[in-house]
């Protein structure tokens, strides 16, 4: 192969090559050199909600109820082959992450579970009920025309579940201006009741109603017999609490849990956080229904094409 001849000027300059002369790897096919600022840093876009939905469920490791496989937790609703566990909720991972609110709830794979506000109990559906349930819930939400809204966090508390099998560290929520959470709860309760499942928060409402009724009975004597049933029926509908009943004190976001009641030390640490919870806002713009590992997102004030069947 013949040697390539260079002039003296070229050979001398090659001894100390200039950085801007070496740019063959940064050229495009048209020979245009790309210039990159040494101080510029690319900002990664935030992940879409659909990505977080991929990890909203824990890993299925057994078809039997074995608390040892779930850190000692016991199922509120026993697993039955052929039943599909279902949950209706709202979440807003992005706004909570902006306030550096992190979930202490993790799956068996070590992945943080999404922070959410429950609109239903853990219920079960049969296989043929899955799509009709989604269709019914979607129609109910679209019919109201409820627009996206914002919810403020009111504080941090320890609360127990109804069965007293677990205690949760929760962010308590305040009542939004347009009463959006109560409206969504009513729609969810109506839908799950139509499918033969128990509504959410009716037990606490029934207990408080019975307590007030017993006090009235004690004060009025025998004239108040039978008032308990009447009071309960006036405050309840076939689908749970009516829309004029304020259940705002029941709404919360769980961020951690323990099998036993929290110790005095844990309660003191929670009370001494000194966090300005009023600055934490949660944007509610989507209702989600999780059936098995499949999640359907229903946007508020947006028409959803229910002709696209999932099951």
CSV table of C-alpha atoms in Angstrom, one decimal:
chain,number,residue,atom,x,y,z
A,1,UNK,CA,0.0,0.0,0.0
A,2,UNK,CA,1.5,3.4,-1.0
A,3,UNK,CA,2.2,5.9,1.7
A,4,UNK,CA,0.2,9.1,1.7
A,5,UNK,CA,2.4,12.2,1.4
A,6,UNK,CA,1.8,15.2,3.7
A,7,UNK,CA,3.2,18.6,3.4
A,8,UNK,CA,5.5,20.0,6.1
A,9,UNK,CA,2.8,22.2,7.5
A,10,UNK,CA,0.4,19.3,7.8
A,11,UNK,CA,2.9,17.1,9.4
A,12,UNK,CA,3.8,19.7,12.0
A,13,UNK,CA,0.2,20.4,12.8
A,14,UNK,CA,-0.5,16.7,13.2
A,15,UNK,CA,1.9,16.6,16.1
A,16,UNK,CA,-0.5,18.7,18.2
A,17,UNK,CA,-3.9,18.1,16.8
A,18,UNK,CA,-6.6,20.6,17.7
A,19,UNK,CA,-9.7,19.3,19.5
A,20,UNK,CA,-12.1,20.9,17.1
A,21,UNK,CA,-10.4,19.2,14.2
A,22,UNK,CA,-11.3,15.8,15.5
A,23,UNK,CA,-15.1,15.5,15.1
A,24,UNK,CA,-15.7,12.7,12.7
A,25,UNK,CA,-17.8,10.8,15.2
A,26,UNK,CA,-20.0,13.8,16.0
A,27,UNK,CA,-20.8,14.5,12.3
A,28,UNK,CA,-24.1,13.7,10.7
A,29,UNK,CA,-24.4,12.0,7.4
A,30,UNK,CA,-24.6,15.5,5.8
A,31,UNK,CA,-21.2,16.5,7.4
A,32,UNK,CA,-22.7,18.9,9.9
A,33,UNK,CA,-20.9,19.0,13.2
A,34,UNK,CA,-23.0,18.9,16.3
A,35,UNK,CA,-22.1,21.2,19.1
A,36,UNK,CA,-22.8,20.1,22.7
A,37,UNK,CA,-22.7,22.5,25.6
A,38,UNK,CA,-20.5,21.0,28.3
A,39,UNK,CA,-22.8,22.4,31.0
A,40,UNK,CA,-26.1,21.1,29.5
A,41,UNK,CA,-27.8,18.1,31.1
A,42,UNK,CA,-30.7,16.2,29.6
A,43,UNK,CA,-33.8,16.1,31.9
A,44,UNK,CA,-35.6,12.8,31.8
A,45,UNK,CA,-39.4,13.1,31.3
A,46,UNK,CA,-41.6,11.8,34.1
A,47,UNK,CA,-43.0,8.3,33.7
A,48,UNK,CA,-46.6,8.0,32.6
A,49,UNK,CA,-49.3,6.7,35.0
A,50,UNK,CA,-49.7,3.6,32.9
A,51,UNK,CA,-46.1,2.6,33.8
A,52,UNK,CA,-46.8,2.8,37.5
A,53,UNK,CA,-49.9,0.7,36.9
A,54,UNK,CA,-47.7,-2.1,35.8
A,55,UNK,CA,-46.4,-2.5,39.4
A,56,UNK,CA,-49.6,-1.8,41.2
A,57,UNK,CA,-50.0,-5.5,42.2
A,58,UNK,CA,-48.0,-7.8,44.3
A,59,UNK,CA,-46.5,-11.0,42.9
A,60,UNK,CA,-48.7,-14.1,43.0
A,61,UNK,CA,-46.8,-16.8,44.8
A,62,UNK,CA,-49.5,-19.2,45.9
A,63,UNK,CA,-53.2,-19.8,45.3
A,64,UNK,CA,-53.7,-20.6,49.0
A,65,UNK,CA,-54.2,-18.1,51.9
A,66,UNK,CA,-50.8,-18.3,53.7
A,67,UNK,CA,-49.9,-15.3,55.9
A,68,UNK,CA,-46.3,-16.3,56.0
A,69,UNK,CA,-46.0,-15.5,52.3
A,70,UNK,CA,-47.3,-11.9,52.9
A,71,UNK,CA,-45.4,-10.7,56.0
A,72,UNK,CA,-48.0,-12.1,58.3
A,73,UNK,CA,-51.0,-10.4,56.7
A,74,UNK,CA,-54.3,-12.1,56.6
A,75,UNK,CA,-56.7,-11.8,53.7
A,76,UNK,CA,-59.9,-9.9,54.6
A,77,UNK,CA,-61.6,-11.7,51.7
A,78,UNK,CA,-60.4,-15.3,51.4
A,79,UNK,CA,-59.1,-16.3,48.0
A,80,UNK,CA,-61.4,-18.6,46.0
A,81,UNK,CA,-60.3,-20.0,42.6
A,82,UNK,CA,-62.4,-18.4,39.9
A,83,UNK,CA,-62.9,-15.1,41.8
A,84,UNK,CA,-61.2,-12.0,40.6
A,85,UNK,CA,-60.0,-9.6,43.3
A,86,UNK,CA,-61.2,-6.1,42.5
A,87,UNK,CA,-60.5,-2.6,43.9
A,88,UNK,CA,-61.7,0.9,42.9
A,89,UNK,CA,-59.4,3.8,43.8
A,90,UNK,CA,-57.8,7.1,42.8
A,91,UNK,CA,-54.1,7.9,42.8
A,92,UNK,CA,-51.8,10.7,41.8
A,93,UNK,CA,-48.2,9.4,42.0
A,94,UNK,CA,-46.7,12.5,40.3
A,95,UNK,CA,-48.0,15.2,42.7
A,96,UNK,CA,-47.1,13.1,45.7
A,97,UNK,CA,-43.6,12.5,44.4
A,98,UNK,CA,-43.1,16.3,43.9
A,99,UNK,CA,-43.7,16.7,47.7
A,100,UNK,CA,-41.3,13.8,48.3
A,101,UNK,CA,-44.0,11.6,49.8
A,102,UNK,CA,-42.8,8.0,49.5
A,103,UNK,CA,-44.7,4.8,50.1
A,104,UNK,CA,-43.5,2.4,52.8
A,105,UNK,CA,-45.8,-0.2,51.2
A,106,UNK,CA,-43.8,-2.6,49.0
A,107,UNK,CA,-44.6,-5.7,47.0
A,108,UNK,CA,-42.8,-9.0,47.5
A,109,UNK,CA,-40.5,-7.9,44.7
A,110,UNK,CA,-39.4,-4.8,46.7
A,111,UNK,CA,-41.2,-2.3,44.5
A,112,UNK,CA,-43.1,0.6,46.1
A,113,UNK,CA,-46.8,0.2,45.7
A,114,UNK,CA,-48.7,3.2,44.4
A,115,UNK,CA,-50.2,5.6,47.0
A,116,UNK,CA,-54.0,5.7,46.5
A,117,UNK,CA,-57.3,6.7,48.0
A,118,UNK,CA,-59.7,3.7,48.2
A,119,UNK,CA,-63.2,4.1,46.8
A,120,UNK,CA,-64.2,0.4,47.5
A,121,UNK,CA,-63.3,-2.4,49.7
A,122,UNK,CA,-61.3,-5.4,48.4
A,123,UNK,CA,-64.2,-7.1,46.6
A,124,UNK,CA,-64.4,-10.1,44.2
A,125,UNK,CA,-66.0,-10.5,40.8
A,126,UNK,CA,-66.7,-13.6,38.7
A,127,UNK,CA,-65.1,-13.9,35.3
A,128,UNK,CA,-68.2,-12.9,33.4
A,129,UNK,CA,-68.8,-9.8,35.6
A,130,UNK,CA,-65.5,-8.1,34.9
A,131,UNK,CA,-66.3,-6.2,31.7
A,132,UNK,CA,-69.9,-5.3,32.8
A,133,UNK,CA,-68.5,-3.9,36.0
A,134,UNK,CA,-66.1,-1.7,34.1
A,135,UNK,CA,-68.8,-0.6,31.7
A,136,UNK,CA,-71.2,0.2,34.6
A,137,UNK,CA,-68.6,2.2,36.6
A,138,UNK,CA,-67.5,4.1,33.5
A,139,UNK,CA,-71.1,5.1,32.6
A,140,UNK,CA,-71.8,6.2,36.1
A,141,UNK,CA,-68.7,8.4,36.2
A,142,UNK,CA,-69.2,9.9,32.8
A,143,UNK,CA,-72.9,10.7,33.6
A,144,UNK,CA,-72.0,12.9,36.5
A,145,UNK,CA,-69.6,15.1,34.4
A,146,UNK,CA,-67.4,15.5,37.5
A,147,UNK,CA,-64.3,17.5,36.6
A,148,UNK,CA,-60.8,16.9,38.0
A,149,UNK,CA,-60.3,18.4,41.4
A,150,UNK,CA,-57.7,18.9,44.1
A,151,UNK,CA,-57.5,17.4,47.7
A,152,UNK,CA,-55.5,18.8,50.5
A,153,UNK,CA,-53.7,16.6,53.1
A,154,UNK,CA,-54.9,17.3,56.7
A,155,UNK,CA,-52.4,15.4,58.8
A,156,UNK,CA,-50.7,12.1,59.7
A,157,UNK,CA,-52.4,9.5,61.8
A,158,UNK,CA,-52.5,5.8,62.8
A,159,UNK,CA,-55.8,4.0,62.0
A,160,UNK,CA,-56.8,0.4,62.2
A,161,UNK,CA,-58.7,-1.6,59.6
A,162,UNK,CA,-62.2,-2.7,60.3
A,163,UNK,CA,-61.1,-6.2,61.4
A,164,UNK,CA,-58.4,-4.8,63.6
A,165,UNK,CA,-55.8,-7.1,62.0
A,166,UNK,CA,-53.6,-4.3,60.8
A,167,UNK,CA,-52.7,-0.7,61.7
A,168,UNK,CA,-52.0,1.8,59.0
A,169,UNK,CA,-50.0,5.0,59.0
A,170,UNK,CA,-52.1,7.3,56.8
A,171,UNK,CA,-52.3,10.8,55.4
A,172,UNK,CA,-55.8,12.1,56.3
A,173,UNK,CA,-57.5,14.1,53.6
A,174,UNK,CA,-59.7,17.2,53.8
A,175,UNK,CA,-63.0,17.7,52.1
A,176,UNK,CA,-62.5,19.2,48.6
A,177,UNK,CA,-64.6,22.3,47.6
A,178,UNK,CA,-66.9,20.4,45.2
A,179,UNK,CA,-67.3,17.3,47.4
A,180,UNK,CA,-65.7,15.2,44.7
A,181,UNK,CA,-64.5,12.3,46.9
A,182,UNK,CA,-68.0,11.8,48.4
A,183,UNK,CA,-69.5,11.8,44.9
A,184,UNK,CA,-67.0,9.3,43.6
A,185,UNK,CA,-67.5,7.1,46.7
A,186,UNK,CA,-71.3,7.1,46.1
A,187,UNK,CA,-70.8,6.1,42.5
A,188,UNK,CA,-68.4,3.3,43.4
A,189,UNK,CA,-70.7,2.0,46.2
A,190,UNK,CA,-73.7,2.0,43.9
A,191,UNK,CA,-71.8,0.0,41.3
A,192,UNK,CA,-70.3,-2.6,43.7
A,193,UNK,CA,-73.7,-3.0,45.3
A,194,UNK,CA,-75.3,-3.7,42.0
A,195,UNK,CA,-72.9,-6.6,41.6
A,196,UNK,CA,-73.7,-8.0,45.0
A,197,UNK,CA,-70.6,-6.7,46.8
A,198,UNK,CA,-70.5,-4.7,50.1
A,199,UNK,CA,-70.0,-0.9,49.8
A,200,UNK,CA,-67.2,1.0,51.5
A,201,UNK,CA,-67.5,2.9,54.9
A,202,UNK,CA,-71.0,1.8,55.6
A,203,UNK,CA,-69.9,0.0,58.8
A,204,UNK,CA,-68.5,3.2,60.3
A,205,UNK,CA,-71.6,5.1,59.4
A,206,UNK,CA,-73.9,2.4,60.8
A,207,UNK,CA,-71.9,2.3,64.0
A,208,UNK,CA,-72.1,6.1,64.5
A,209,UNK,CA,-75.8,6.2,63.6
A,210,UNK,CA,-76.5,3.4,66.1
A,211,UNK,CA,-74.5,5.2,68.8
A,212,UNK,CA,-76.5,8.4,68.4
A,213,UNK,CA,-79.7,6.5,68.3
A,214,UNK,CA,-78.9,4.7,71.6
A,215,UNK,CA,-78.2,8.0,73.3
A,216,UNK,CA,-81.6,9.4,72.1
A,217,UNK,CA,-83.3,6.2,73.3
A,218,UNK,CA,-81.8,6.6,76.7
A,219,UNK,CA,-83.0,10.1,77.0
A,220,UNK,CA,-86.5,9.5,75.6
A,221,UNK,CA,-87.3,6.2,77.2
A,222,UNK,CA,-89.7,3.7,75.7
A,223,UNK,CA,-91.0,6.3,73.2
A,224,UNK,CA,-87.8,5.9,71.1
A,225,UNK,CA,-88.1,2.1,70.5
A,226,UNK,CA,-87.3,1.2,66.9
A,227,UNK,CA,-85.6,4.5,66.1
A,228,UNK,CA,-82.3,2.8,65.4
A,229,UNK,CA,-83.5,1.2,62.2
A,230,UNK,CA,-85.3,4.3,61.1
A,231,UNK,CA,-82.2,6.5,61.6
A,232,UNK,CA,-80.1,4.0,59.8
A,233,UNK,CA,-82.4,3.8,56.8
A,234,UNK,CA,-82.7,7.6,56.6
A,235,UNK,CA,-78.9,7.9,56.4
A,236,UNK,CA,-78.3,5.0,54.1
A,237,UNK,CA,-79.4,4.0,50.6
A,238,UNK,CA,-79.2,0.7,48.9
A,239,UNK,CA,-75.8,1.7,47.6
A,240,UNK,CA,-74.3,2.9,50.9
A,241,UNK,CA,-74.0,6.5,52.2
A,242,UNK,CA,-76.0,9.0,50.2
A,243,UNK,CA,-74.3,11.9,48.5
A,244,UNK,CA,-75.4,14.3,51.3
A,245,UNK,CA,-73.6,12.3,54.0
A,246,UNK,CA,-70.1,13.7,54.5
A,247,UNK,CA,-67.6,10.8,54.7
A,248,UNK,CA,-64.5,13.1,54.3
A,249,UNK,CA,-63.1,12.0,57.7
A,250,UNK,CA,-62.8,8.4,56.3
A,251,UNK,CA,-60.7,9.2,53.2
A,252,UNK,CA,-57.0,8.6,53.6
A,253,UNK,CA,-53.8,7.6,51.8
A,254,UNK,CA,-51.9,4.7,53.5
A,255,UNK,CA,-48.2,5.0,53.5
A,256,UNK,CA,-47.2,2.2,55.9
A,257,UNK,CA,-48.6,-0.6,58.1
A,258,UNK,CA,-47.9,-2.8,61.1
A,259,UNK,CA,-49.6,-6.0,62.4
A,260,UNK,CA,-49.9,-4.7,65.9
A,261,UNK,CA,-51.1,-1.5,67.4
A,262,UNK,CA,-48.4,1.2,67.2
A,263,UNK,CA,-46.3,1.8,70.3
A,264,UNK,CA,-46.4,5.0,72.3
A,265,UNK,CA,-43.0,5.9,70.8
A,266,UNK,CA,-44.2,5.5,67.3
A,267,UNK,CA,-47.2,7.7,68.0
A,268,UNK,CA,-45.0,10.4,69.5
A,269,UNK,CA,-42.7,10.3,66.5
A,270,UNK,CA,-45.7,10.8,64.2
A,271,UNK,CA,-47.0,13.7,66.3
A,272,UNK,CA,-43.6,15.4,66.2
A,273,UNK,CA,-43.0,15.4,62.5
A,274,UNK,CA,-43.6,19.1,62.1
A,275,UNK,CA,-44.5,18.7,58.5
A,276,UNK,CA,-46.7,21.4,56.8
A,277,UNK,CA,-49.3,18.9,55.4
A,278,UNK,CA,-51.5,21.7,54.1
A,279,UNK,CA,-48.8,22.3,51.4
A,280,UNK,CA,-49.4,18.8,50.0
A,281,UNK,CA,-52.0,18.7,47.3
A,282,UNK,CA,-53.3,15.6,45.5
A,283,UNK,CA,-54.7,16.0,42.0
A,284,UNK,CA,-57.7,13.7,41.3
A,285,UNK,CA,-58.3,13.3,37.6
A,286,UNK,CA,-58.7,9.6,37.1
A,287,UNK,CA,-60.6,6.7,38.7
A,288,UNK,CA,-58.9,3.3,38.5
A,289,UNK,CA,-60.5,-0.1,38.7
A,290,UNK,CA,-58.1,-3.0,39.3
A,291,UNK,CA,-59.4,-6.5,38.5
A,292,UNK,CA,-56.8,-9.1,39.0
A,293,UNK,CA,-53.6,-7.5,37.6
A,294,UNK,CA,-55.5,-5.5,34.9
A,295,UNK,CA,-56.1,-1.8,35.6
A,296,UNK,CA,-58.6,0.3,33.8
A,297,UNK,CA,-58.3,4.1,34.0
A,298,UNK,CA,-61.4,6.2,33.7
A,299,UNK,CA,-60.7,9.9,33.3
A,300,UNK,CA,-62.9,12.5,34.8
A,301,UNK,CA,-64.8,14.8,32.5
A,302,UNK,CA,-63.6,12.8,29.5
A,303,UNK,CA,-65.7,10.5,27.4
A,304,UNK,CA,-64.4,7.0,27.5
A,305,UNK,CA,-64.9,4.6,24.6
A,306,UNK,CA,-66.6,1.6,26.3
A,307,UNK,CA,-66.9,-0.3,23.0
A,308,UNK,CA,-63.3,-1.4,23.5
A,309,UNK,CA,-63.7,-4.5,25.6
A,310,UNK,CA,-60.9,-5.7,27.8
A,311,UNK,CA,-62.1,-9.1,28.7
